[in-house]
Every structure is written in C-alpha cells, then in structure tokens.
mmCIF file of C-alpha atoms and ligand atoms in Angstrom:
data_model
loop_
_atom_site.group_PDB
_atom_site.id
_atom_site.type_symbol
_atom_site.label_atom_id
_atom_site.label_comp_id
_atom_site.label_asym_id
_atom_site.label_seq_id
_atom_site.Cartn_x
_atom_site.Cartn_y
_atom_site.Cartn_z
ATOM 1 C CA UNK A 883 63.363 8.931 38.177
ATOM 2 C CA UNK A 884 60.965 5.730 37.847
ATOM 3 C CA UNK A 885 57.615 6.739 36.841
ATOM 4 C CA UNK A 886 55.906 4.225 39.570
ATOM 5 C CA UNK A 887 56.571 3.014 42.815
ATOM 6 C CA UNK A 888 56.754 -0.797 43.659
ATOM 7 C CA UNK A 889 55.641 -2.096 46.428
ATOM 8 C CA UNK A 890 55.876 -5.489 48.096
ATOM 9 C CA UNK A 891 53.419 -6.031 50.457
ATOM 10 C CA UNK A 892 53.071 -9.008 53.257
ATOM 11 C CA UNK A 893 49.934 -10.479 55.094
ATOM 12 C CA UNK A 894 49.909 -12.869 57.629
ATOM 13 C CA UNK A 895 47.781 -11.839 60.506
ATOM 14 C CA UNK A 896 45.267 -14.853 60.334
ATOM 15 C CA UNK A 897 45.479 -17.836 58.220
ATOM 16 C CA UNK A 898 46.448 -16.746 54.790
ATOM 17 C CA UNK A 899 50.620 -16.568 53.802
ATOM 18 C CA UNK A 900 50.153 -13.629 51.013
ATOM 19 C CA UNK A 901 52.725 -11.463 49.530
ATOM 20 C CA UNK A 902 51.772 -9.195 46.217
ATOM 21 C CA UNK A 903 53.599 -6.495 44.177
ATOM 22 C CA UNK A 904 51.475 -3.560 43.242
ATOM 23 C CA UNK A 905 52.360 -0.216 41.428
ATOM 24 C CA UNK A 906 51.257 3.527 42.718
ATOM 25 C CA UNK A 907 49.292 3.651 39.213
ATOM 26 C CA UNK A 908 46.966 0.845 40.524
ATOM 27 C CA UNK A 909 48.048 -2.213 38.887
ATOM 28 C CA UNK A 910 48.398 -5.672 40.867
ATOM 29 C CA UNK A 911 52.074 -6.941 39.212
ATOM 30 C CA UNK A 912 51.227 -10.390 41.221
ATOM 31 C CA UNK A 913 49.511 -11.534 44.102
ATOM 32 C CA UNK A 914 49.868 -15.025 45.604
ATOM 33 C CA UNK A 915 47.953 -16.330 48.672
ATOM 34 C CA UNK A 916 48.293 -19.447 50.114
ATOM 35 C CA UNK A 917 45.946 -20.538 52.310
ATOM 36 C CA UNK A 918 46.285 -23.003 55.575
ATOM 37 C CA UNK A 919 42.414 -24.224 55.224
ATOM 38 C CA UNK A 920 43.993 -27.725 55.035
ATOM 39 C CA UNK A 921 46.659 -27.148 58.437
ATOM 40 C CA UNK A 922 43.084 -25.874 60.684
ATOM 41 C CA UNK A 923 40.339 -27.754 59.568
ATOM 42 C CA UNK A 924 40.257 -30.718 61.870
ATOM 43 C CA UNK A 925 40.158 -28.053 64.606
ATOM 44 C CA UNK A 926 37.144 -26.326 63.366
ATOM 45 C CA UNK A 927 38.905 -22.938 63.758
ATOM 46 C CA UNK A 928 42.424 -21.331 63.188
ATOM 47 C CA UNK A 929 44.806 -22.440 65.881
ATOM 48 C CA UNK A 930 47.517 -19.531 66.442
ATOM 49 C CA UNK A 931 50.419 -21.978 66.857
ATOM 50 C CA UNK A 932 50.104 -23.740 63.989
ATOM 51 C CA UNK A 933 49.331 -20.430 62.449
ATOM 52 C CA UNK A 934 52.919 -18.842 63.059
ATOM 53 C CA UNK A 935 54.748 -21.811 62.001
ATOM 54 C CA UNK A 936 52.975 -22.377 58.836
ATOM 55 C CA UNK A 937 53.432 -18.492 57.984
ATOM 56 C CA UNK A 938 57.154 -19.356 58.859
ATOM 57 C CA UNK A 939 57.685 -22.093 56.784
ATOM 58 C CA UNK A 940 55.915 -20.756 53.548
ATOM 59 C CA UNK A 941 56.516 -16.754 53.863
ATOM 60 C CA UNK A 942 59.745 -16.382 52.326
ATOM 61 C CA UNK A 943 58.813 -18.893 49.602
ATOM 62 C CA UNK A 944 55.750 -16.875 48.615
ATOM 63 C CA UNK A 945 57.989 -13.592 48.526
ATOM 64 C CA UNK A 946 60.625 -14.834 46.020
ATOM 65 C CA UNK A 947 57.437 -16.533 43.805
ATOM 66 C CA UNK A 948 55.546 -13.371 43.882
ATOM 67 C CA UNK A 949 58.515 -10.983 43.150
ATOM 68 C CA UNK A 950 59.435 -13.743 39.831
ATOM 69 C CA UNK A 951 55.799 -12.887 38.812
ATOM 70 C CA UNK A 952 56.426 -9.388 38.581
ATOM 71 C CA UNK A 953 59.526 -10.005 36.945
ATOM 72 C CA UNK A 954 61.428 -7.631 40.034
ATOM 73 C CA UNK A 955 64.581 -8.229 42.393
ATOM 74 C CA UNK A 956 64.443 -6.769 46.141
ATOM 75 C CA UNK A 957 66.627 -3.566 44.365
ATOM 76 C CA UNK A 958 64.098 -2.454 42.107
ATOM 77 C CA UNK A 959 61.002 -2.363 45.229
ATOM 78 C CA UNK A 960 60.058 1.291 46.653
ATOM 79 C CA UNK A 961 59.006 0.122 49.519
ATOM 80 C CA UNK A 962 58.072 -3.277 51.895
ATOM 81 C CA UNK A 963 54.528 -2.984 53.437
ATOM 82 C CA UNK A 964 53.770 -5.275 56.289
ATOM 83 C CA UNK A 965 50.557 -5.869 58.043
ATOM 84 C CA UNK A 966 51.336 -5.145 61.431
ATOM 85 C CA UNK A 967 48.244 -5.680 63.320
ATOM 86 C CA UNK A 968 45.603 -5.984 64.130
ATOM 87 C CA UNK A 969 46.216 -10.145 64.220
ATOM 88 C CA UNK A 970 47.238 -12.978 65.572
ATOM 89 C CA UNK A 971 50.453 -11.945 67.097
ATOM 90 C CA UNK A 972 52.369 -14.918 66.050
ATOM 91 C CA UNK A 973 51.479 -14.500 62.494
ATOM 92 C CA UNK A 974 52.125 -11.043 62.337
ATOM 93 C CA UNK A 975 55.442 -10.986 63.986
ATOM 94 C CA UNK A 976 56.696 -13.607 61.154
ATOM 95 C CA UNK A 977 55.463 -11.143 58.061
ATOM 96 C CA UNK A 978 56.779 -8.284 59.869
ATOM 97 C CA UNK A 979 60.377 -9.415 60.829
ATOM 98 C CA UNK A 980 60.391 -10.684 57.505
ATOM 99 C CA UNK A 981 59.862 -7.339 56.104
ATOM 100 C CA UNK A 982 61.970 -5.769 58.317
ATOM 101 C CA UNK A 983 64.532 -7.969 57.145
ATOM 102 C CA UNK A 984 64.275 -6.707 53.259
ATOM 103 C CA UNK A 985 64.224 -3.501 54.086
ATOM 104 C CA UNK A 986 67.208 -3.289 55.915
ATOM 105 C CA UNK A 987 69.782 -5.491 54.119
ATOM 106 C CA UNK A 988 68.464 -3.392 51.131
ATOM 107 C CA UNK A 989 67.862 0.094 52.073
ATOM 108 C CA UNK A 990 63.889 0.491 51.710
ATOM 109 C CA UNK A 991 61.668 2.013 54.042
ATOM 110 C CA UNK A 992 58.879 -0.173 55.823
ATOM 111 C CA UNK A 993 55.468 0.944 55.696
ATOM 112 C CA UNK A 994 53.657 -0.717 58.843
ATOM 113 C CA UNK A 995 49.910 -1.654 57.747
ATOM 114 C CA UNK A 996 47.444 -2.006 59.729
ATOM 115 C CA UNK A 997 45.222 -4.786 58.263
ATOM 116 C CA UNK A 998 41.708 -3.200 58.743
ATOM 117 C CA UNK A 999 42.997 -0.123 57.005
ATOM 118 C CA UNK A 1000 43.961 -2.295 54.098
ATOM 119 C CA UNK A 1001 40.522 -3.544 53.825
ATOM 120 C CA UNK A 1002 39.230 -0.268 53.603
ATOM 121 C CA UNK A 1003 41.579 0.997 51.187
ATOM 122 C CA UNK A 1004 41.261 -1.561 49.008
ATOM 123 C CA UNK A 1005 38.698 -0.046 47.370
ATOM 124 C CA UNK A 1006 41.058 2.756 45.921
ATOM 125 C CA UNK A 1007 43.066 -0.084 44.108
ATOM 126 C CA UNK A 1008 40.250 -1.410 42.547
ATOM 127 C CA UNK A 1009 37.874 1.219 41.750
ATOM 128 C CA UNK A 1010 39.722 4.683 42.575
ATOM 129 C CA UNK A 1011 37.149 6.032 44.722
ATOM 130 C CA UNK A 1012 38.227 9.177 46.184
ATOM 131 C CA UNK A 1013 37.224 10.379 50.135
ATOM 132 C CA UNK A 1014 35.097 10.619 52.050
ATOM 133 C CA UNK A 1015 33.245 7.393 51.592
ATOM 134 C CA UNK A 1016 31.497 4.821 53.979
ATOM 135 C CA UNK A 1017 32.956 1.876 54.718
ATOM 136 C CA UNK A 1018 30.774 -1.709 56.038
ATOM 137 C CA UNK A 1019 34.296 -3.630 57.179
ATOM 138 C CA UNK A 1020 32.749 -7.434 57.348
ATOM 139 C CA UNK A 1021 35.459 -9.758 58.766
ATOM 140 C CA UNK A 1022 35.726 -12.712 60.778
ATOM 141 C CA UNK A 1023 37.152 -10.808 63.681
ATOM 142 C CA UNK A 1024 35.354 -7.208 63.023
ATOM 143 C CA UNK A 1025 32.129 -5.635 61.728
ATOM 144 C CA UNK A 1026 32.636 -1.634 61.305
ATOM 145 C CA UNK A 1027 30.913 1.248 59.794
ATOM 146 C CA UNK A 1028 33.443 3.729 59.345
ATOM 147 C CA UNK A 1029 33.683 7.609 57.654
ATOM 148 C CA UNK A 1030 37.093 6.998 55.828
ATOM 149 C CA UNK A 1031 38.260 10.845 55.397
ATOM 150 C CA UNK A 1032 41.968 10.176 54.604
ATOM 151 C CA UNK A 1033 44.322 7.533 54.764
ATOM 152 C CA UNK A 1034 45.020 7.353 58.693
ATOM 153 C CA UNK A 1035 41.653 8.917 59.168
ATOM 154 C CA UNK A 1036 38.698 7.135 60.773
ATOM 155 C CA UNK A 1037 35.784 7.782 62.364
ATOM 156 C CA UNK A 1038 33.863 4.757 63.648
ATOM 157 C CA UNK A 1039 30.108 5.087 63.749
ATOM 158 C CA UNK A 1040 29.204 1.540 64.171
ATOM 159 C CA UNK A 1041 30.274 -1.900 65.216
ATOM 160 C CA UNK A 1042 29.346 -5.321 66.567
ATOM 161 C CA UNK A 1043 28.693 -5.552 70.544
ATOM 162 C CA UNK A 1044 29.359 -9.302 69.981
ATOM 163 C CA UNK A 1045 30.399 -11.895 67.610
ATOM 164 C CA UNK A 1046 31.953 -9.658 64.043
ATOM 165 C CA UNK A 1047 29.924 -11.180 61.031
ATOM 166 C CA UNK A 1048 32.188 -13.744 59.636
ATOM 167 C CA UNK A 1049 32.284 -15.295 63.011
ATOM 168 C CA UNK A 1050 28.484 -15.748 63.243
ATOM 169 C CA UNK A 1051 28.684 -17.536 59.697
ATOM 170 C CA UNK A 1052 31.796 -19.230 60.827
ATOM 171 C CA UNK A 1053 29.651 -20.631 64.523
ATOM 172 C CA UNK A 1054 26.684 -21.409 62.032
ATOM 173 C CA UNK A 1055 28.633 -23.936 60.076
ATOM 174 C CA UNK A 1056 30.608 -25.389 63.109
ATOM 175 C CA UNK A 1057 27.053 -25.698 64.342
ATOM 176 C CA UNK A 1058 25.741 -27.281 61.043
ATOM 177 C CA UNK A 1059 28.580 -29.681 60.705
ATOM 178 C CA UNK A 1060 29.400 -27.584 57.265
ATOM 179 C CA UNK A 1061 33.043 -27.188 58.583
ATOM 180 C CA UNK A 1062 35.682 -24.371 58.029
ATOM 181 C CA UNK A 1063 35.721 -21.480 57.461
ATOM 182 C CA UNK A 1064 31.963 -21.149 57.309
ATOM 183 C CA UNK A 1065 30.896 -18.421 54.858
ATOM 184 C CA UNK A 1066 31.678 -19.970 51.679
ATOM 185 C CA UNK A 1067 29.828 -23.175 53.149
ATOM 186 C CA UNK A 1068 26.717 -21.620 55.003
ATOM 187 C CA UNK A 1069 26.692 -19.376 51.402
ATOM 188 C CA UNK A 1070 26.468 -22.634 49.412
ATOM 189 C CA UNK A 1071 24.514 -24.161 51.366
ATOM 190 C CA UNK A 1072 21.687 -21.552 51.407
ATOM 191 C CA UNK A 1073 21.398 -21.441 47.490
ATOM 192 C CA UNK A 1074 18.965 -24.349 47.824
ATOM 193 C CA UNK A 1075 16.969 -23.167 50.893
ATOM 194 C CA UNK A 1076 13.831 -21.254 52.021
ATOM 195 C CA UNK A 1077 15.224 -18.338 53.725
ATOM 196 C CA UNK A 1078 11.635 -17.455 55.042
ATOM 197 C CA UNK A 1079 11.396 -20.861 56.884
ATOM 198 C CA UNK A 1080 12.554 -19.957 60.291
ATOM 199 C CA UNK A 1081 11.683 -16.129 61.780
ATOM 200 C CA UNK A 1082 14.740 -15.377 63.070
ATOM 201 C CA UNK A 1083 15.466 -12.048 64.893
ATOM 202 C CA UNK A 1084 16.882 -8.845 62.899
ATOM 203 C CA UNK A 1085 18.950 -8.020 66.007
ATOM 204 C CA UNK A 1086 19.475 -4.350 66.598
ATOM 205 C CA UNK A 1087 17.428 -3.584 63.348
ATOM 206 C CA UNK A 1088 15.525 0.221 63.795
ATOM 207 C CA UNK A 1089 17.629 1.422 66.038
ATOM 208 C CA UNK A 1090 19.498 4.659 65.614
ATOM 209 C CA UNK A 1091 22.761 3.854 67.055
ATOM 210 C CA UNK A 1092 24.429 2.415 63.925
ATOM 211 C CA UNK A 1093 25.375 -0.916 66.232
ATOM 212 C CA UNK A 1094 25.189 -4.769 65.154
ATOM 213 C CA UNK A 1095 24.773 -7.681 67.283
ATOM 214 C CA UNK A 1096 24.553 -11.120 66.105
ATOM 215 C CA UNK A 1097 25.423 -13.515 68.575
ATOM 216 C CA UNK A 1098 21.259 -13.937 69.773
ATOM 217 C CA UNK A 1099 20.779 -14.648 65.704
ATOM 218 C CA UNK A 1100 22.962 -17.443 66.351
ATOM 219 C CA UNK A 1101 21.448 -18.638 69.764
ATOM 220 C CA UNK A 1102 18.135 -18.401 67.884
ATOM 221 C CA UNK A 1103 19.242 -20.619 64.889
ATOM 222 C CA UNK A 1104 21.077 -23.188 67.840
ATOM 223 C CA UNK A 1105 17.062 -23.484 69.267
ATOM 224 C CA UNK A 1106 15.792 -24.104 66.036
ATOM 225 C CA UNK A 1107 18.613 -26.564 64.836
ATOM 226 C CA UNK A 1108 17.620 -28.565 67.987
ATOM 227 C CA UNK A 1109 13.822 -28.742 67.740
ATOM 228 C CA UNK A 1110 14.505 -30.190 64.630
ATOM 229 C CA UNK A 1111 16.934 -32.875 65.206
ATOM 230 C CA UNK A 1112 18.140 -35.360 63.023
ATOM 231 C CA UNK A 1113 18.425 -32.232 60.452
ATOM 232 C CA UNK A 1114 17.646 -33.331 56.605
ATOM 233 C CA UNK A 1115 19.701 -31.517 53.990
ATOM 234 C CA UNK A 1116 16.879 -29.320 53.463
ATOM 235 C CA UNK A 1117 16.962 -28.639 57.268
ATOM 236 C CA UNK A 1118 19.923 -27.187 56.655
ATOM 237 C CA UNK A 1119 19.681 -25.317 53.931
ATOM 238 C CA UNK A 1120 16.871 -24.191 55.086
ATOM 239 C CA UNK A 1121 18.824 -22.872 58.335
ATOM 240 C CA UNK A 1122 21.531 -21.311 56.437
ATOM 241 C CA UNK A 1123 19.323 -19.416 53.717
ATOM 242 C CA UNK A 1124 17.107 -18.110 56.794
ATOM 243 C CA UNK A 1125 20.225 -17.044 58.764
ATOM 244 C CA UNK A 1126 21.703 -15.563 55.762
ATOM 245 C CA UNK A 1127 18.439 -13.340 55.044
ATOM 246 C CA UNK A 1128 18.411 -12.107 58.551
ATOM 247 C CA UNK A 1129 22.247 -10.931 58.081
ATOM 248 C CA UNK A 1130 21.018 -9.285 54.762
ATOM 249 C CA UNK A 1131 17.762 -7.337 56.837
ATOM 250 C CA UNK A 1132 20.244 -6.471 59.549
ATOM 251 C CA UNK A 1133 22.871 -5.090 57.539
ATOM 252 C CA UNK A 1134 21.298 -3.351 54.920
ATOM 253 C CA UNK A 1135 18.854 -1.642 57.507
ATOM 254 C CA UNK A 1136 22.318 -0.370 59.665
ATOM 255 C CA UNK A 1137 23.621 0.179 56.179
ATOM 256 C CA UNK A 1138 20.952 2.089 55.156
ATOM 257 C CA UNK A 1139 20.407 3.998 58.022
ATOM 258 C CA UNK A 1140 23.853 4.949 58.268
ATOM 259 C CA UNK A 1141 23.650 6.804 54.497
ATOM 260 C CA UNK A 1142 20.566 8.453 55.454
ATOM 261 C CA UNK A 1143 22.571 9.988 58.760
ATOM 262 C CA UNK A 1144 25.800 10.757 56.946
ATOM 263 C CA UNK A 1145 25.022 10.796 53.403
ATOM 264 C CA UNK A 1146 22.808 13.721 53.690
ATOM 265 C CA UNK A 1147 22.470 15.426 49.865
ATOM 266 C CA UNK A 1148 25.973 14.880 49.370
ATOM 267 C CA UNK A 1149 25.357 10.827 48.566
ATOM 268 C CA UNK A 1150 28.295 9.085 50.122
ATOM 269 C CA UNK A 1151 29.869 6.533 48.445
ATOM 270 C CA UNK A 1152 29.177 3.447 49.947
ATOM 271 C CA UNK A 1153 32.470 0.697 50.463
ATOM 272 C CA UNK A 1154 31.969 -3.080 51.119
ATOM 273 C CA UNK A 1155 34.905 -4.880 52.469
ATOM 274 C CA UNK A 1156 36.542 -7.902 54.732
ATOM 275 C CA UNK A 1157 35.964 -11.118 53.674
ATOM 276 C CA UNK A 1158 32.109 -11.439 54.184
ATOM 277 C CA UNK A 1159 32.186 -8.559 51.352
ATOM 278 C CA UNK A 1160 32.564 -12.242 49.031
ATOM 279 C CA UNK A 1161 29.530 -13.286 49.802
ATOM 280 C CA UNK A 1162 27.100 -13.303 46.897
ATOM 281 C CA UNK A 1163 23.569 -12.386 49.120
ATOM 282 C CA UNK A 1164 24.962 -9.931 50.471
ATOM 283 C CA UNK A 1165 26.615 -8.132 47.507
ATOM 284 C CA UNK A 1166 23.090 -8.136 45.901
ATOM 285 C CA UNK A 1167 21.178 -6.732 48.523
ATOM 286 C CA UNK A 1168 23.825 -4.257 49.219
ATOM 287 C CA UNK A 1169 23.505 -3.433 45.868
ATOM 288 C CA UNK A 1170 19.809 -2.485 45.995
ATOM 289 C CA UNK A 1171 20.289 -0.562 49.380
ATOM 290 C CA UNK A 1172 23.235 1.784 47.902
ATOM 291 C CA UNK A 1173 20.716 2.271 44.959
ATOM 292 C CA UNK A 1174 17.633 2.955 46.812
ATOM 293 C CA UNK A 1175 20.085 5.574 48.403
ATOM 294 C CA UNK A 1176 21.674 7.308 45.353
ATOM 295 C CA UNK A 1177 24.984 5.990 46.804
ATOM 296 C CA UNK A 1178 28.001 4.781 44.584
ATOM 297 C CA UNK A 1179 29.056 1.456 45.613
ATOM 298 C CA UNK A 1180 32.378 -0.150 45.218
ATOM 299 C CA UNK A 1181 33.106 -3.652 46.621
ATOM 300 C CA UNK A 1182 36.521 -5.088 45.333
ATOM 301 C CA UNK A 1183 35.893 -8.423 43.579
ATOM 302 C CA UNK A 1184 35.782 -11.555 45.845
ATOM 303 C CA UNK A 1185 39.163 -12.652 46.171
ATOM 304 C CA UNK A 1186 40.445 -8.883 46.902
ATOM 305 C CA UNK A 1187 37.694 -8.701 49.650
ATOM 306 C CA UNK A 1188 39.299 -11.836 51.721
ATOM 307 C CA UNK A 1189 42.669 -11.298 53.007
ATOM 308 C CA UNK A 1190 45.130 -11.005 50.253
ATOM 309 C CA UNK A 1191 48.912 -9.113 49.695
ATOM 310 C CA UNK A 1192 47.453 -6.528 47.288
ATOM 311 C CA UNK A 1193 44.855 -5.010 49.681
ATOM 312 C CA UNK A 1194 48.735 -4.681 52.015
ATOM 313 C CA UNK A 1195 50.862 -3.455 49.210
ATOM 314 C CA UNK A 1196 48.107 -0.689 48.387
ATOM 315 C CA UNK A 1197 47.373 0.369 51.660
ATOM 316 C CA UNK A 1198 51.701 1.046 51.537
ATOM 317 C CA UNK A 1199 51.422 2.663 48.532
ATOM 318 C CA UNK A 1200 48.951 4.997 49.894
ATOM 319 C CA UNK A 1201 51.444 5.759 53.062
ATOM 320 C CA UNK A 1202 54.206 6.563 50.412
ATOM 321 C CA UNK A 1203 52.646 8.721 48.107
ATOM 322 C CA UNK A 1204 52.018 10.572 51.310
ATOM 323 C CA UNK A 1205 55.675 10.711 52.615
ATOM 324 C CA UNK A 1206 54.899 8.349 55.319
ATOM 325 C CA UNK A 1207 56.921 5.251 56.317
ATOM 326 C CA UNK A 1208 57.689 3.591 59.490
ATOM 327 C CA UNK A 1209 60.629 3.105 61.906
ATOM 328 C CA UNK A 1210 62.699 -0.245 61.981
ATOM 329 C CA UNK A 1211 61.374 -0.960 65.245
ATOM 330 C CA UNK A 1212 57.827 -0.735 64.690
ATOM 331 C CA UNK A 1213 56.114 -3.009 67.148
ATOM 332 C CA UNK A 1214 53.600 -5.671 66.171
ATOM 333 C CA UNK A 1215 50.279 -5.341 67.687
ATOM 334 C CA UNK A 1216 47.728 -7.971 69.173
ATOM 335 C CA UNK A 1217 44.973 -4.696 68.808
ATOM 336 C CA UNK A 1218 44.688 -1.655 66.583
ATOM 337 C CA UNK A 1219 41.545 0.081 65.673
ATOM 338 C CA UNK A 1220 41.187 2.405 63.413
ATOM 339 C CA UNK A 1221 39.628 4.748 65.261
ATOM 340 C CA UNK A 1222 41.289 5.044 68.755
ATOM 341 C CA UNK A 1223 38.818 7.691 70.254
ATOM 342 C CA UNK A 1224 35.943 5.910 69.120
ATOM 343 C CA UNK A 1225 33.454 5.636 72.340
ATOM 344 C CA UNK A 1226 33.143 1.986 73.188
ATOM 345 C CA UNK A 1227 29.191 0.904 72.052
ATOM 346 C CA UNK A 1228 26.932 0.037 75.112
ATOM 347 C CA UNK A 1229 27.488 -3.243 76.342
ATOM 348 C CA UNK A 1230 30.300 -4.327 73.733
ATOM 349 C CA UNK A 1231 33.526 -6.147 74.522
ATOM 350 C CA UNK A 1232 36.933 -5.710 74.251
ATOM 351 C CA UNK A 1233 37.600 -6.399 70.325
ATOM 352 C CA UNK A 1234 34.841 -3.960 69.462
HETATM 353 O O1 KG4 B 1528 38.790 -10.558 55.887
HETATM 354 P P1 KG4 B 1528 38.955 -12.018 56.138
HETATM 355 O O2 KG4 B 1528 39.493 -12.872 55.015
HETATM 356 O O3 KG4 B 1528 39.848 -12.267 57.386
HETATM 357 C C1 KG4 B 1528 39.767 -11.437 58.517
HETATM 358 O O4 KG4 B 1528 40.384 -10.341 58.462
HETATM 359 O O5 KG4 B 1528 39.037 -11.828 59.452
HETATM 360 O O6 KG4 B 1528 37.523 -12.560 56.576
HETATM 361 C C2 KG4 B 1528 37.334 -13.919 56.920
HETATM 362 C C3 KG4 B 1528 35.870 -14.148 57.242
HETATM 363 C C4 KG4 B 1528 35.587 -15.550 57.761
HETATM 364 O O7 KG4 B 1528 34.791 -15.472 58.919
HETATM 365 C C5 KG4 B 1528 34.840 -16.186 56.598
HETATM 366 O O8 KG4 B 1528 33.913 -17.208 57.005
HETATM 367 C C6 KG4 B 1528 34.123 -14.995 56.010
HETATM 368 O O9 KG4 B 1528 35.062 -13.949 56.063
HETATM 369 N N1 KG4 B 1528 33.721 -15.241 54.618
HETATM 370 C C7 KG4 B 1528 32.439 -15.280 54.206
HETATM 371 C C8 KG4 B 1528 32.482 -15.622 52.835
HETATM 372 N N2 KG4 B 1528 33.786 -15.748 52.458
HETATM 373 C C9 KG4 B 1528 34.539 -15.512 53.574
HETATM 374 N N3 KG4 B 1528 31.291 -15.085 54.867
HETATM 375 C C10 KG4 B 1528 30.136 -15.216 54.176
HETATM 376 N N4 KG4 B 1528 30.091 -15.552 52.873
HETATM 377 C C11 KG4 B 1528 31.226 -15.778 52.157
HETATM 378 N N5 KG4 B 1528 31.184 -16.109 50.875
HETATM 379 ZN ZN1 ZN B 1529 40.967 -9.437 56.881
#
C-alpha cells in the first residue's frame, strides 16, 4: 500500500494551460503553467477560440513535462483531476477529454473539479486550515463570500450584482491603455499614485446584505479619466491608486462585516482567493481587517492564488480522500456555482 496518493491535476478553463502533481500529504511534486498572455493581448481580452486551440496544442505537452518533474509515469498516479467548469467551454472540454483519456487507457478514476472550488480549497494545500472558514473568492469572472463547511459544501452569502473584481481592474486598464490582463498593471501602476486624489464611490459599502457592485466605480473613474484628458503618467497613477483604495474600502468593509455576522465568538478563519487574492493592496489591508477581527487569515502565495494545476490536483485529492470520484461521462459545464440554492442577489445577473 503507497503511503500517498498522486494526483495529476489539469486547468484550462480560461487562459492558462496548467497541469501539476500533488501528494494527499500536501506537497506540490510540480506545477507548470503556461500562460497565453502573448496569443490575447492584441485583443485586449481572452478570445475563447483562440483559447481552445492554444489549450489543444500545448496541454499534452505540459502533462508529460510536469509528470518528468515529479519523476512519475501515468501508472504510478491515484487519480486525474480535471477542472470541469465553471469556464470557457472550449477550454474546458480540451483538459477534460484529455483527462478522460488517461484515466481510461490506464485504469484511474477522474475526479471532476469544479474550478471555484479549487480556489477555495487551495487554502488547505497551503496552510491546512481546517472547516468552517470564510472564503472572499476574487476572480476575473466571480467575486464570492462563501461559508466553506466541507468539501462540496457551500453556502454563498455574498457576491457581485455586476462586473466580479478582476474584471473591474481588467476594464480599468483597457480604459487606461495599461493593457492585459489588468491587475498586475493597474497594481503597478498605483505604487506611484495618490490614491486620495479622486473620491470615488465605495459602492454597496454599509449595507447589510454582504453584496458587491463595482461596475458604477468604474463608470465613475471613466468620468474622471475624461475630464482630465490628455492623462499624464501621474494621471494615471493617480487613477489606478484611487480605484485601487476604493476596492480596498469596499472589500474590507463587506469583509468585515461578513466576520462580524458569521464569525460571532467563534472567530472564523478568514480565506483570500482567485487571482485578485495576488494583489499586494489588497493582501495588506485584508490583513489588518482579519486582525482587527481576531480572524486567522490564510491567502495562498501569489502564484497559487491565480489559476494554476495545484489548486486542481488538491481540490482532487480532497474528493479522494473522501471516496469520491466521477463517472467517465462527466459533462463539461459553461456554469457551476458552488452554491446551487443560493437566492439570486437583488438586481444581479446571470453569472452571479
Ligand atoms: O483566478 P484567476 O487567475 O482566473 C479566473 O478564474 O478568473 O483571476 C484572474 C483575474 C484577472 O481579472 C486579473 O486581472 C486579476 O485576477 N488579477 C489581479 C492581480 N493579478 C491577477 N487583480 C489585481 N491585482 C493583481 N495583482
Ligand atoms: Zn480562477
């Protein structure tokens, strides 16, 4: 009997090709992403087609490199994890055939991830945190608060009624002429602004219903932009370090508020994750608000917080250990939250 279970797990829902190996006792064996930054950028935003085909051409690639890294052949796996939604559907059909492949020419059971679970798993792998904690998932195409009480067991209690987080940064930078993707470059562009420049709105901030909305901060910053034309650097750092500190009011207000309504004595640990998690502002502030609430924090490093194989392979570890594993003809999907009873928020569309 092996003393830990291998997994392989395989992300391609957006615009990363990742495949990782990671053990049942926590440890990342190898973890390879490959980005298609390059393949989008003169589009200003990921463009499904090309999406699909790139995962395509690279995926299987990316597999044999990462199992080399660990030093494994397909025999010695446990298991194939596979984001299967939610995504782009032509991305996650290619990492999910693929997987299906491996598994049946040789004999392993799939474990069918969803992707937003993975980000809120994550966590586990790098820190161990045990449930029930609260989750902030900050993504391009979500924003969340979520109770996580198992694995497979959500309870939404918040989320955007617009634009998710990462899209607002990604819409300020488009706006800005910063390019793609946007957080890294609205991020680096506020480090040399005056974030108390422009009064921007703290959307949503107060209220009790745990709810974000940030599509009238970016309408705001659009106004501002304008009345300013022809925009200086220090316009627009200026722009980005003022929208940044109204995403850091916003969030750590819902944040907060949400720990003070669910936390009660017992001090719920507080979880950061998606890729906005990377951002440095935020991080800090979070930081201070989980303090100022007694509240363990755990936010995977940077590079486990954007979309990444490891955060896949976990999240099919977790499904293992519990005896769970999927059916061969486990269907991709477009949509999957995490919590499917969760009432819709006033006024929010579809991908809330
Ligand atoms: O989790 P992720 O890699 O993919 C999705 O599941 O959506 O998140 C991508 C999003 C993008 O919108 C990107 O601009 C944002 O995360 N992001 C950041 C930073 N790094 C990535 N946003 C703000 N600051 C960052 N440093
Ligand atoms: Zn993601």
């Amino acid at each position: 009997m092996k003393d830990n279970k291998l997994i392989l797990g395989i992300e391609t829902s957006c615009d990363e090709t990742a495949a990782a190996i990671v053990n049942d006792k926590r440890e990342i064996l190898s973890n390879l992403v490959l980005s298609q930054l390059k393949e989008h950028e003169e589009f200003g935003g990921v463009v499904p087609e090309i999406a699909a085909r790139s995962h395509l051409e690279n995926l299987n690639t990316l597999i044999r490199a990462a199992m080399k890294d660990a030093n494994l052949s397909f025999d010695g796996l446990d298991g194939v994890a596979a984001t299967c939604g939610p995504g782009l559907i032509g991305g996650v059909i290619v990492g999910l055939m693929t997987a299906k492949s491996i598994c049946l020419v040789h004999d392993k059971p799939l474990l069918a991830v969803n992707h937003l679970e993975a980000h809120a798993l994550t966590p586990r792998l790098t820190g161990g945190i045990s449930f029930p904690y609260l989750v902030l998932l900050v993504s391009g195409g979500h924003t969340q608060l979520l109770l996580a009480h198992g694995v497979g067991k959500y309870e939404r209690i918040g989320t955007t009624i617009d634009d998710a987080l990462g899209e607002a940064f990604d819409k300020t930078a488009k706006l800005l002429g910063l390019g793609f993707p946007g957080g890294p470059a609205v991020e680096q562009a506020a480090k040399t602004g005056n974030g108390k420049r422009f009064k921007f709105p703290r959307p949503l901030s107060g209220r009790k219903e745990l709810h974000f909305s940030f599509s009238g901060l970016k309408t705001a910053l659009r106004y501002a932009a304008q009345e300013i034309q022809p925009l200086s650097d220090s316009d627009v750092a200026d722009l980005c370090a003022s929208f940044q500190e109204a995403v850091v009011d916003v969030i750590t207000d819902r944040v907060g508020r949400a720990l003070e309504t669910y936390g009660g004595d017992k001090n719920l640990p507080l979880v950061v994750a998606g890729g906005v998690a990377a951002n440095q502002r935020l991080r800090q502030a979070i930081t201070q608000c989980a303090a100022a609430h007694n509240s363990e924090l755990i936010m995977p490093p940077p590079e486990l917080c954007t979309d990444n194989g490891a955060m896949i392979a976990w999240a099919g570890a977790e499904r293992l250990a519990l005896g769970l594993s999927d059916p061969l003809d486990f269907g991709p999907k477009a949509r999957w939250p995490l919590d499917p009873d969760a009432v819709r928020a006033p006024g929010a569309g579809v991908k809330a």
